[in-house]
Amino acid sequence: MAIKAPRGTFDILPDRAVLWNRVEAAARKIFQLYGYGEIRTPIFENAELFTASIGETTDIVEKEMYLFQKGRETYALRPEATASVVRAYIQHNLHKTRLFQKLYYIGPMFRAERPQAGRYRQFHQIGVEAIGSIDPLLDAECILMAAALFEELGVGGYTITLNTLGGDESRGRYRDALRRYLLQQTSALCENCRERIERNVFRALDCKEPGCREVTRKGPNIHEHLSDADRESFHTLTTTLEDAGIPYEVDRFLVRGLDYYTGVVYEFLHRELGAQNAICAGGRYDHLVADRGGPDVGATGFALGMERVVLIISQEVKDPRTPQFFLVNVGDETRPEVFKLLEQLRRHGVAAEMDHEGRSTKAQMRVANKLGVPFVAVIGPDEVASRVIRIKDMETAEEKSATFDTIVQVLTQTLKAYEQESPDSRP
Ligand code: HAM
């Protein structure tokens, strides 16, 4: 049996790589506008970094980390990068040069989840972290920046769901209230949620079991337990989003699966993605830096799932290898001339192609047609002798003459006009 890529992983082949590059290029462009600089961290870290940061009782730490031992150390392939970025911020004393740092990253993450459409074991995130401030305008900035990126990519059809988990005081009060309430309802809860009451009570809020949902829907509401400062912070965020014309919904049951969150949390949910519909998610984590041994500073950020974003934009895009021009050769003896012309054109920025599979003239035309190549020319012994060829527009069947010496000029002009006319159908 031939060896295949591991379950939940995949290869990115050239026709798809262009989409990945497009997403990355758009992200770099937008992040630069907002003043975020790139950081690259290792894809594995000491496992303890993630256990301590993400939380011992989270699904990621309990079930999904890829762990391996080398010598006395236990390492984990990174399941996410917020913990790594915070580790780097502290390790390199970034706060000493400038307390407030805006960083972004692009790269693979690893979680041993059950693979399904939109959920993989090696997946890719683009993420940002603004470390060193508790300013709620930065939460707004992150959300606006993600929205700007989606706009740049032409991705619509999503909703932004917001919640706040409150600062320490509010969260403590709410935790107690929720525990008290759930302890009176244990018979209606699933086994997981009964366990969660002590271990991680907020996770009961996003349990999918109908019985648990019914109970939590009638239970205490975080927004009624917020301190004045937390309420004000959340208000600043929501009014800033409103002023910027970004629609959102508040979902008081949104809690997220990582323990480091402290205040606002959010998800961008796409309506066409089915069960795995979160394309971007994040929030505030004001204790993580201090907990890892750094200064006591606030931080906020998000990560988007590249696979899911690529899936959305893939519908509209053509294979980038579709040539702009195909030179059909008649008979083997014309091939060297054809090849020379192609090379000239490519050097002048025209994506030009010929047949390399020994096809007949007719079959070559069929291939060009199937590929959707907009312009084609045929070169036989007559054309080689006269050094004149006719460039055919495959859509209108119009023809234009060019000599071997003017072909670059004629074709670049023709392509320019063509692209101006039909920018969306450009190969
Ligand atoms: P997360 O919600 O675990 O947050 O992941 C963020 C995004 O990564 C998800 O919304 C989804 O698009 C994508 N994603 C997660 N798991 C998978 C998977 N198995 N397959 C495909 N895509 C996936 C974080 O990771 C936080 N570090 C985000 C953050 C940054 N919070 C603050 N700063």
Short mmCIF file of C-alpha atoms and ligand atoms in Angstrom, two decimals:
data_model
loop_
_atom_site.label_atom_id
_atom_site.label_comp_id
_atom_site.label_asym_id
_atom_site.label_seq_id
_atom_site.Cartn_x
_atom_site.Cartn_y
_atom_site.Cartn_z
CA MET A 1 0.00 0.00 0.00
CA ALA A 2 1.35 3.41 -0.97
CA ILE A 3 1.88 5.77 1.95
CA LYS A 4 -0.60 8.61 2.18
CA ALA A 5 -0.58 11.86 4.14
CA PRO A 6 -1.77 11.30 7.73
CA ARG A 7 -5.50 11.51 8.41
CA GLY A 8 -6.60 15.09 9.00
CA THR A 9 -3.67 16.56 7.03
CA PHE A 10 -3.48 17.53 3.36
CA ASP A 11 -1.15 18.72 0.63
CA ILE A 12 -1.60 22.13 -0.91
CA LEU A 13 -1.13 21.70 -4.67
CA PRO A 14 -0.32 24.56 -7.07
CA ASP A 15 -3.92 25.28 -8.08
CA ARG A 16 -4.81 25.85 -4.42
CA ALA A 17 -1.52 27.39 -3.30
CA VAL A 18 -2.46 30.55 -5.13
CA LEU A 19 -5.45 30.98 -2.84
CA TRP A 20 -3.30 30.48 0.23
CA ASN A 21 -0.88 33.09 -1.04
CA ARG A 22 -3.74 35.45 -1.71
CA VAL A 23 -5.01 35.15 1.86
CA GLU A 24 -1.51 35.60 3.28
CA ALA A 25 -0.72 38.59 1.08
CA ALA A 26 -4.00 40.29 2.03
CA ALA A 27 -3.30 39.67 5.73
CA ARG A 28 0.21 41.11 5.51
CA LYS A 29 -1.12 44.16 3.71
CA ILE A 30 -3.89 44.85 6.25
CA PHE A 31 -1.74 44.11 9.32
CA GLN A 32 0.92 46.49 8.11
CA LEU A 33 -1.69 49.26 7.88
CA TYR A 34 -2.61 48.66 11.50
CA GLY A 35 1.01 48.54 12.67
CA TYR A 36 1.40 44.81 13.41
CA GLY A 37 4.81 43.20 12.88
CA GLU A 38 5.43 39.55 12.04
CA ILE A 39 6.66 37.05 14.59
CA ARG A 40 7.63 33.44 13.81
CA THR A 41 7.86 31.00 16.68
CA PRO A 42 8.75 27.28 16.68
CA ILE A 43 6.04 24.80 15.81
CA PHE A 44 6.81 22.87 18.99
CA GLU A 45 7.26 24.10 22.51
CA ASN A 46 7.56 22.62 25.98
CA ALA A 47 4.18 21.01 26.53
CA GLU A 48 3.84 22.75 29.86
CA LEU A 49 3.54 26.12 28.12
CA PHE A 50 0.24 25.05 26.56
CA THR A 51 -1.03 23.08 29.53
CA ALA A 52 -0.56 26.07 31.82
CA SER A 53 -1.80 28.68 29.31
CA ILE A 54 -4.76 27.00 27.62
CA GLY A 55 -5.88 25.19 30.78
CA GLU A 56 -5.63 21.63 32.11
CA THR A 57 -9.33 20.91 31.75
CA THR A 58 -9.78 22.14 28.18
CA ASP A 59 -10.42 19.74 25.30
CA ILE A 60 -7.22 20.89 23.63
CA VAL A 61 -5.00 19.98 26.59
CA GLU A 62 -6.94 16.92 27.72
CA LYS A 63 -7.35 15.23 24.34
CA GLU A 64 -5.87 17.02 21.39
CA MET A 65 -2.20 17.79 21.88
CA TYR A 66 0.44 15.98 19.85
CA LEU A 67 3.00 15.19 22.52
CA PHE A 68 6.43 13.70 22.18
CA GLN A 69 9.34 13.06 24.45
CA LYS A 70 12.98 13.81 23.76
CA GLY A 71 15.41 13.28 26.59
CA ARG A 72 13.68 14.43 29.72
CA GLU A 73 11.51 17.02 28.02
CA THR A 74 7.94 16.62 26.88
CA TYR A 75 7.15 18.73 23.88
CA ALA A 76 3.91 19.52 22.12
CA LEU A 77 3.27 20.50 18.52
CA ARG A 78 1.62 23.88 19.02
CA PRO A 79 -2.17 23.64 19.11
CA GLU A 80 -2.37 27.45 18.86
CA ALA A 81 0.11 30.32 18.95
CA THR A 82 -1.09 32.83 21.56
CA ALA A 83 0.84 30.99 24.27
CA SER A 84 3.94 30.89 22.06
CA VAL A 85 3.77 34.60 21.25
CA VAL A 86 3.41 35.46 24.94
CA ARG A 87 6.35 33.18 25.72
CA ALA A 88 8.45 34.98 23.11
CA TYR A 89 7.31 38.43 24.33
CA ILE A 90 8.60 37.57 27.79
CA GLN A 91 11.71 35.61 26.74
CA HIS A 92 13.01 38.43 24.54
CA ASN A 93 12.05 41.15 26.99
CA LEU A 94 10.03 42.82 24.28
CA HIS A 95 8.25 44.78 27.00
CA LYS A 96 11.54 46.43 27.93
CA THR A 97 11.98 48.06 24.53
CA ARG A 98 8.32 48.83 24.25
CA LEU A 99 5.66 47.63 26.66
CA PHE A 100 3.01 47.67 23.99
CA GLN A 101 3.64 45.34 21.06
CA LYS A 102 1.48 44.44 18.10
CA LEU A 103 2.40 41.11 16.55
CA TYR A 104 1.03 38.77 13.91
CA TYR A 105 1.81 35.23 12.79
CA ILE A 106 0.93 32.83 10.00
CA GLY A 107 1.51 29.12 10.24
CA PRO A 108 0.43 25.56 10.96
CA MET A 109 -1.18 24.43 14.23
CA PHE A 110 -1.86 20.87 15.37
CA ARG A 111 -4.80 19.36 17.19
CA ALA A 112 -5.72 15.68 17.29
CA GLU A 113 -9.40 16.31 16.63
CA ARG A 114 -11.81 14.07 14.74
CA PRO A 115 -11.34 15.25 11.15
CA GLN A 116 -14.34 16.50 9.21
CA ALA A 117 -15.01 19.18 6.61
CA GLY A 118 -13.32 22.34 7.90
CA ARG A 119 -11.65 20.55 10.83
CA TYR A 120 -8.16 19.14 10.43
CA ARG A 121 -5.33 17.84 12.53
CA GLN A 122 -2.79 20.10 10.92
CA PHE A 123 -4.51 23.38 10.11
CA HIS A 124 -3.28 26.91 9.56
CA GLN A 125 -3.97 30.10 11.41
CA ILE A 126 -3.34 33.74 10.77
CA GLY A 127 -3.39 35.49 14.11
CA VAL A 128 -2.65 38.79 15.80
CA GLU A 129 -1.83 39.66 19.39
CA ALA A 130 -1.78 43.19 20.83
CA ILE A 131 0.13 42.81 24.08
CA GLY A 132 0.64 45.49 26.74
CA SER A 133 -2.64 47.35 27.10
CA ILE A 134 -6.15 46.94 28.51
CA ASP A 135 -7.62 49.53 26.12
CA PRO A 136 -10.97 48.21 24.78
CA LEU A 137 -10.27 50.15 21.58
CA LEU A 138 -7.73 47.44 20.84
CA ASP A 139 -10.44 44.78 20.99
CA ALA A 140 -12.32 46.95 18.53
CA GLU A 141 -9.18 47.34 16.41
CA CYS A 142 -8.76 43.56 16.19
CA ILE A 143 -12.36 43.04 15.11
CA LEU A 144 -12.18 45.88 12.58
CA MET A 145 -8.91 44.52 11.25
CA ALA A 146 -10.39 41.02 10.75
CA ALA A 147 -13.39 42.63 9.03
CA ALA A 148 -11.04 44.67 6.79
CA LEU A 149 -9.18 41.50 5.87
CA PHE A 150 -12.38 39.69 4.96
CA GLU A 151 -13.45 42.67 2.90
CA GLU A 152 -10.11 42.69 1.08
CA LEU A 153 -10.64 39.00 0.29
CA GLY A 154 -14.24 39.47 -0.78
CA VAL A 155 -15.48 37.26 2.05
CA GLY A 156 -18.96 38.24 3.23
CA GLY A 157 -21.81 36.19 4.67
CA TYR A 158 -20.57 36.07 8.26
CA THR A 159 -21.89 37.37 11.56
CA ILE A 160 -19.84 38.57 14.50
CA THR A 161 -20.87 37.14 17.85
CA LEU A 162 -19.62 38.93 20.95
CA ASN A 163 -19.64 38.30 24.65
CA THR A 164 -17.68 39.30 27.72
CA LEU A 165 -16.55 36.98 30.48
CA GLY A 166 -15.93 39.99 32.73
CA GLY A 167 -12.82 40.89 34.70
CA ASP A 168 -11.77 38.95 37.82
CA GLU A 169 -14.34 40.38 40.13
CA SER A 170 -17.31 40.05 37.79
CA ARG A 171 -16.23 36.63 36.64
CA GLY A 172 -15.81 35.41 40.22
CA ARG A 173 -19.28 36.62 41.16
CA TYR A 174 -20.79 35.08 38.06
CA ARG A 175 -18.94 31.81 38.56
CA ASP A 176 -20.40 31.49 42.07
CA ALA A 177 -23.89 32.34 40.89
CA LEU A 178 -23.71 29.86 38.01
CA ARG A 179 -22.37 27.10 40.24
CA ARG A 180 -25.09 27.64 42.84
CA TYR A 181 -27.73 27.55 40.14
CA LEU A 182 -26.41 24.46 38.35
CA LEU A 183 -26.00 22.53 41.59
CA GLN A 184 -29.76 22.81 42.00
CA GLN A 185 -30.31 21.42 38.49
CA THR A 186 -27.91 18.49 38.36
CA SER A 187 -30.57 15.92 37.44
CA ALA A 188 -31.25 17.77 34.18
CA LEU A 189 -27.56 18.08 33.21
CA CYS A 190 -25.41 15.69 31.17
CA GLU A 191 -22.58 13.89 32.92
CA ASN A 192 -20.00 16.22 31.39
CA CYS A 193 -21.72 19.31 32.69
CA ARG A 194 -22.18 17.81 36.15
CA GLU A 195 -18.41 17.41 36.22
CA ARG A 196 -17.90 20.88 34.79
CA ILE A 197 -19.66 22.56 37.72
CA GLU A 198 -16.52 22.21 39.80
CA ARG A 199 -13.85 21.98 37.14
CA ASN A 200 -14.80 24.49 34.45
CA VAL A 201 -18.31 25.74 35.00
CA PHE A 202 -18.39 28.22 32.08
CA ARG A 203 -18.09 25.38 29.56
CA ALA A 204 -21.57 24.23 30.60
CA LEU A 205 -22.83 27.35 28.82
CA ASP A 206 -21.86 26.08 25.38
CA CYS A 207 -22.88 22.44 25.90
CA LYS A 208 -24.87 21.16 22.92
CA GLU A 209 -27.10 18.77 24.93
CA PRO A 210 -30.73 19.99 24.77
CA GLY A 211 -31.28 19.35 28.51
CA CYS A 212 -28.24 21.42 29.48
CA ARG A 213 -29.17 24.18 27.06
CA GLU A 214 -32.61 24.43 28.57
CA VAL A 215 -31.15 24.72 32.05
CA THR A 216 -28.46 27.29 31.19
CA ARG A 217 -30.90 29.40 29.12
CA LYS A 218 -32.88 30.01 32.30
CA GLY A 219 -29.82 30.52 34.48
CA PRO A 220 -27.90 33.62 35.63
CA ASN A 221 -26.64 36.07 33.03
CA ILE A 222 -23.05 37.35 33.02
CA HIS A 223 -24.20 40.77 31.83
CA GLU A 224 -26.10 41.16 35.10
CA HIS A 225 -22.94 40.44 37.12
CA LEU A 226 -20.58 42.89 35.43
CA SER A 227 -18.73 45.50 37.45
CA ASP A 228 -19.11 49.11 36.30
CA ALA A 229 -15.63 49.08 34.77
CA ASP A 230 -16.34 45.88 32.80
CA ARG A 231 -19.67 47.17 31.65
CA GLU A 232 -18.05 50.39 30.48
CA SER A 233 -15.31 48.54 28.65
CA PHE A 234 -17.82 46.37 26.82
CA HIS A 235 -19.87 49.45 26.00
CA THR A 236 -16.82 51.19 24.52
CA LEU A 237 -16.23 48.18 22.29
CA THR A 238 -19.82 47.88 21.09
CA THR A 239 -20.26 51.60 20.40
CA THR A 240 -16.94 51.68 18.53
CA LEU A 241 -18.13 48.83 16.34
CA GLU A 242 -21.45 50.57 15.77
CA ASP A 243 -19.70 53.81 14.80
CA ALA A 244 -17.58 51.86 12.35
CA GLY A 245 -20.70 50.28 10.84
CA ILE A 246 -19.76 46.74 11.88
CA PRO A 247 -22.84 44.70 12.81
CA TYR A 248 -22.57 42.25 15.71
CA GLU A 249 -24.74 40.14 17.98
CA VAL A 250 -24.23 39.64 21.69
CA ASP A 251 -24.44 35.98 22.68
CA ARG A 252 -24.22 35.56 26.42
CA PHE A 253 -23.52 31.86 26.02
CA LEU A 254 -20.33 32.34 24.01
CA VAL A 255 -17.45 31.20 26.24
CA ARG A 256 -14.69 29.75 23.97
CA GLY A 257 -12.60 26.67 24.59
CA LEU A 258 -9.41 28.20 26.00
CA ASP A 259 -9.07 29.17 29.66
CA TYR A 260 -6.88 32.24 29.27
CA TYR A 261 -9.68 34.56 28.20
CA THR A 262 -10.63 37.22 30.71
CA GLY A 263 -12.92 39.85 29.15
CA VAL A 264 -14.40 40.19 25.72
CA VAL A 265 -14.56 37.11 23.46
CA TYR A 266 -15.89 36.86 19.92
CA GLU A 267 -16.30 34.63 16.91
CA PHE A 268 -16.94 35.32 13.23
CA LEU A 269 -19.39 32.66 12.06
CA HIS A 270 -19.89 31.96 8.37
CA ARG A 271 -23.30 30.83 7.23
CA GLU A 272 -22.14 28.43 4.53
CA LEU A 273 -19.66 26.33 6.45
CA GLY A 274 -21.90 23.88 8.31
CA ALA A 275 -20.79 22.63 11.73
CA GLN A 276 -17.28 24.12 11.61
CA ASN A 277 -18.48 27.62 10.91
CA ALA A 278 -16.09 29.76 12.98
CA ILE A 279 -13.73 31.48 10.55
CA CYS A 280 -12.10 33.70 13.13
CA ALA A 281 -12.13 33.85 16.91
CA GLY A 282 -10.42 35.65 19.73
CA GLY A 283 -10.68 37.81 22.77
CA ARG A 284 -8.92 39.44 25.67
CA TYR A 285 -6.49 37.61 27.97
CA ASP A 286 -5.31 40.07 30.59
CA HIS A 287 -3.59 37.57 32.92
CA LEU A 288 -1.68 35.33 30.59
CA VAL A 289 1.48 37.46 30.35
CA ALA A 290 1.82 37.83 34.13
CA ASP A 291 0.92 34.16 34.68
CA ARG A 292 3.80 33.13 32.42
CA GLY A 293 6.21 35.29 34.41
CA GLY A 294 6.05 38.52 32.42
CA PRO A 295 4.87 41.98 33.40
CA ASP A 296 1.30 42.51 34.54
CA VAL A 297 -0.15 43.77 31.25
CA GLY A 298 -3.36 43.27 29.34
CA ALA A 299 -3.52 41.63 25.90
CA THR A 300 -6.00 40.81 23.19
CA GLY A 301 -5.99 39.05 19.83
CA PHE A 302 -7.61 36.65 17.39
CA ALA A 303 -6.81 33.88 14.97
CA LEU A 304 -8.56 32.94 11.76
CA GLY A 305 -8.67 29.48 10.26
CA MET A 306 -7.06 29.64 6.83
CA GLU A 307 -8.61 26.38 5.54
CA ARG A 308 -12.07 27.75 6.19
CA VAL A 309 -11.32 31.09 4.56
CA VAL A 310 -9.73 29.39 1.53
CA LEU A 311 -12.80 27.16 1.25
CA ILE A 312 -14.99 30.26 1.01
CA ILE A 313 -12.89 32.14 -1.53
CA SER A 314 -12.12 29.04 -3.62
CA GLN A 315 -15.51 29.12 -5.28
CA GLU A 316 -14.71 32.21 -7.31
CA VAL A 317 -11.15 31.66 -8.43
CA LYS A 318 -9.77 30.04 -11.57
CA ASP A 319 -6.69 27.84 -11.74
CA PRO A 320 -3.81 30.37 -11.86
CA ARG A 321 -1.88 28.20 -14.27
CA THR A 322 -4.37 28.87 -17.05
CA PRO A 323 -2.17 30.45 -19.72
CA GLN A 324 -3.08 33.74 -21.38
CA PHE A 325 -1.83 32.49 -24.71
CA PHE A 326 -1.44 29.03 -26.27
CA LEU A 327 0.78 28.39 -29.28
CA VAL A 328 -0.43 25.40 -31.25
CA ASN A 329 2.32 23.75 -33.27
CA VAL A 330 1.72 21.93 -36.55
CA GLY A 331 4.35 19.26 -37.01
CA ASP A 332 7.43 18.57 -34.94
CA GLU A 333 9.77 20.78 -36.97
CA THR A 334 7.99 23.96 -35.81
CA ARG A 335 8.46 23.16 -32.12
CA PRO A 336 11.83 24.92 -31.70
CA GLU A 337 10.34 28.17 -33.16
CA VAL A 338 7.27 27.84 -30.97
CA PHE A 339 9.44 27.36 -27.92
CA LYS A 340 11.54 30.44 -28.77
CA LEU A 341 8.45 32.60 -29.13
CA LEU A 342 7.01 31.34 -25.86
CA GLU A 343 10.20 32.20 -24.05
CA GLN A 344 10.18 35.72 -25.50
CA LEU A 345 6.58 36.23 -24.39
CA ARG A 346 7.13 34.86 -20.89
CA ARG A 347 10.08 37.18 -20.44
CA HIS A 348 7.72 40.03 -21.19
CA GLY A 349 5.17 38.89 -18.63
CA VAL A 350 2.80 36.90 -20.82
CA ALA A 351 1.83 33.49 -19.41
CA ALA A 352 2.25 31.46 -22.60
CA GLU A 353 2.12 27.69 -23.11
CA MET A 354 2.56 24.97 -25.77
CA ASP A 355 1.85 21.27 -26.07
CA HIS A 356 4.36 18.81 -24.59
CA GLU A 357 2.36 15.66 -25.07
CA GLY A 358 2.60 15.10 -28.83
CA ARG A 359 -1.02 16.04 -29.50
CA SER A 360 -2.46 16.67 -32.98
CA THR A 361 -3.29 20.25 -34.00
CA LYS A 362 -6.97 19.62 -33.35
CA ALA A 363 -6.34 18.09 -29.94
CA GLN A 364 -4.15 21.05 -28.97
CA MET A 365 -6.98 23.42 -29.86
CA ARG A 366 -9.36 21.35 -27.75
CA VAL A 367 -7.00 21.54 -24.76
CA ALA A 368 -6.63 25.33 -25.11
CA ASN A 369 -10.39 25.63 -25.28
CA LYS A 370 -10.93 23.45 -22.25
CA LEU A 371 -8.39 25.40 -20.23
CA GLY A 372 -10.20 28.63 -21.07
CA VAL A 373 -7.14 30.22 -22.69
CA PRO A 374 -8.30 33.57 -24.15
CA PHE A 375 -5.84 33.81 -27.10
CA VAL A 376 -4.40 31.13 -29.37
CA ALA A 377 -2.21 31.05 -32.49
CA VAL A 378 -1.28 28.20 -34.81
CA ILE A 379 2.27 27.85 -36.11
CA GLY A 380 2.94 25.59 -39.06
CA PRO A 381 5.69 25.59 -41.69
CA ASP A 382 3.95 28.51 -43.54
CA GLU A 383 4.07 30.73 -40.48
CA VAL A 384 7.69 29.84 -39.83
CA ALA A 385 8.55 30.73 -43.44
CA SER A 386 6.62 34.02 -43.49
CA ARG A 387 7.31 34.88 -39.82
CA VAL A 388 3.71 36.07 -39.60
CA ILE A 389 1.09 34.58 -37.26
CA ARG A 390 -2.57 35.19 -36.57
CA ILE A 391 -3.63 35.61 -32.95
CA LYS A 392 -7.15 34.37 -32.41
CA ASP A 393 -9.50 35.65 -29.71
CA MET A 394 -11.18 32.43 -28.55
CA GLU A 395 -14.35 34.15 -27.45
CA THR A 396 -15.09 36.39 -30.45
CA ALA A 397 -13.09 34.38 -33.08
CA GLU A 398 -11.55 37.69 -34.21
CA GLU A 399 -8.00 37.46 -35.52
CA LYS A 400 -5.05 39.83 -35.42
CA SER A 401 -1.81 39.50 -37.36
CA ALA A 402 1.62 39.88 -35.85
CA THR A 403 5.11 39.12 -37.01
CA PHE A 404 7.59 37.16 -34.92
CA ASP A 405 9.17 40.53 -34.11
CA THR A 406 5.97 42.33 -33.09
CA ILE A 407 4.21 39.46 -31.31
CA VAL A 408 5.26 40.62 -27.84
CA GLN A 409 3.97 44.11 -28.47
CA VAL A 410 0.73 43.04 -30.15
CA LEU A 411 -0.07 40.42 -27.55
CA THR A 412 0.65 42.61 -24.51
CA GLN A 413 -1.59 45.33 -25.92
CA THR A 414 -4.32 42.83 -26.72
CA LEU A 415 -4.14 41.32 -23.24
CA LYS A 416 -4.24 44.72 -21.61
CA ALA A 417 -7.43 45.62 -23.44
CA TYR A 418 -8.88 42.22 -22.65
CA GLU A 419 -8.17 42.52 -18.94
CA GLN A 420 -9.68 45.97 -18.77
CA GLU A 421 -12.83 44.69 -20.39
CA SER A 422 -13.24 41.60 -18.26
CA PRO A 423 -11.23 41.91 -15.06
CA ASP A 424 -13.21 39.17 -13.32
CA SER A 425 -12.64 36.54 -15.95
CA ARG A 426 -8.93 37.20 -16.18
CA PRO A 427 -6.99 33.96 -15.94
P1 HAM B 1 -9.43 28.94 18.38
O1 HAM B 1 -10.87 29.31 18.46
O2 HAM B 1 -9.04 27.68 19.02
O3 HAM B 1 -8.61 30.16 19.01
O4 HAM B 1 -8.98 28.91 16.86
C1 HAM B 1 -9.15 30.03 16.03
C2 HAM B 1 -9.65 29.61 14.65
O5 HAM B 1 -8.79 28.60 14.12
C3 HAM B 1 -11.02 28.95 14.65
O6 HAM B 1 -12.05 29.91 14.64
C4 HAM B 1 -10.99 28.16 13.35
O7 HAM B 1 -11.26 29.02 12.26
C5 HAM B 1 -9.54 27.72 13.28
N1 HAM B 1 -9.40 26.34 13.76
C6 HAM B 1 -9.30 25.91 15.04
N2 HAM B 1 -9.17 24.56 15.08
C7 HAM B 1 -9.19 24.13 13.80
C8 HAM B 1 -9.09 22.83 13.17
N3 HAM B 1 -8.92 21.71 13.87
N4 HAM B 1 -9.15 22.78 11.82
C9 HAM B 1 -9.31 23.91 11.09
N5 HAM B 1 -9.40 25.14 11.63
C10 HAM B 1 -9.34 25.26 12.96
C11 HAM B 1 -7.26 30.19 19.11
O8 HAM B 1 -6.53 29.37 18.63
C12 HAM B 1 -6.74 31.41 19.83
N6 HAM B 1 -5.26 31.30 19.93
C13 HAM B 1 -7.14 32.68 19.12
C14 HAM B 1 -6.66 33.91 19.82
C15 HAM B 1 -5.58 34.65 19.50
N7 HAM B 1 -7.17 34.43 20.92
C16 HAM B 1 -6.45 35.48 21.29
N8 HAM B 1 -5.48 35.61 20.43
#
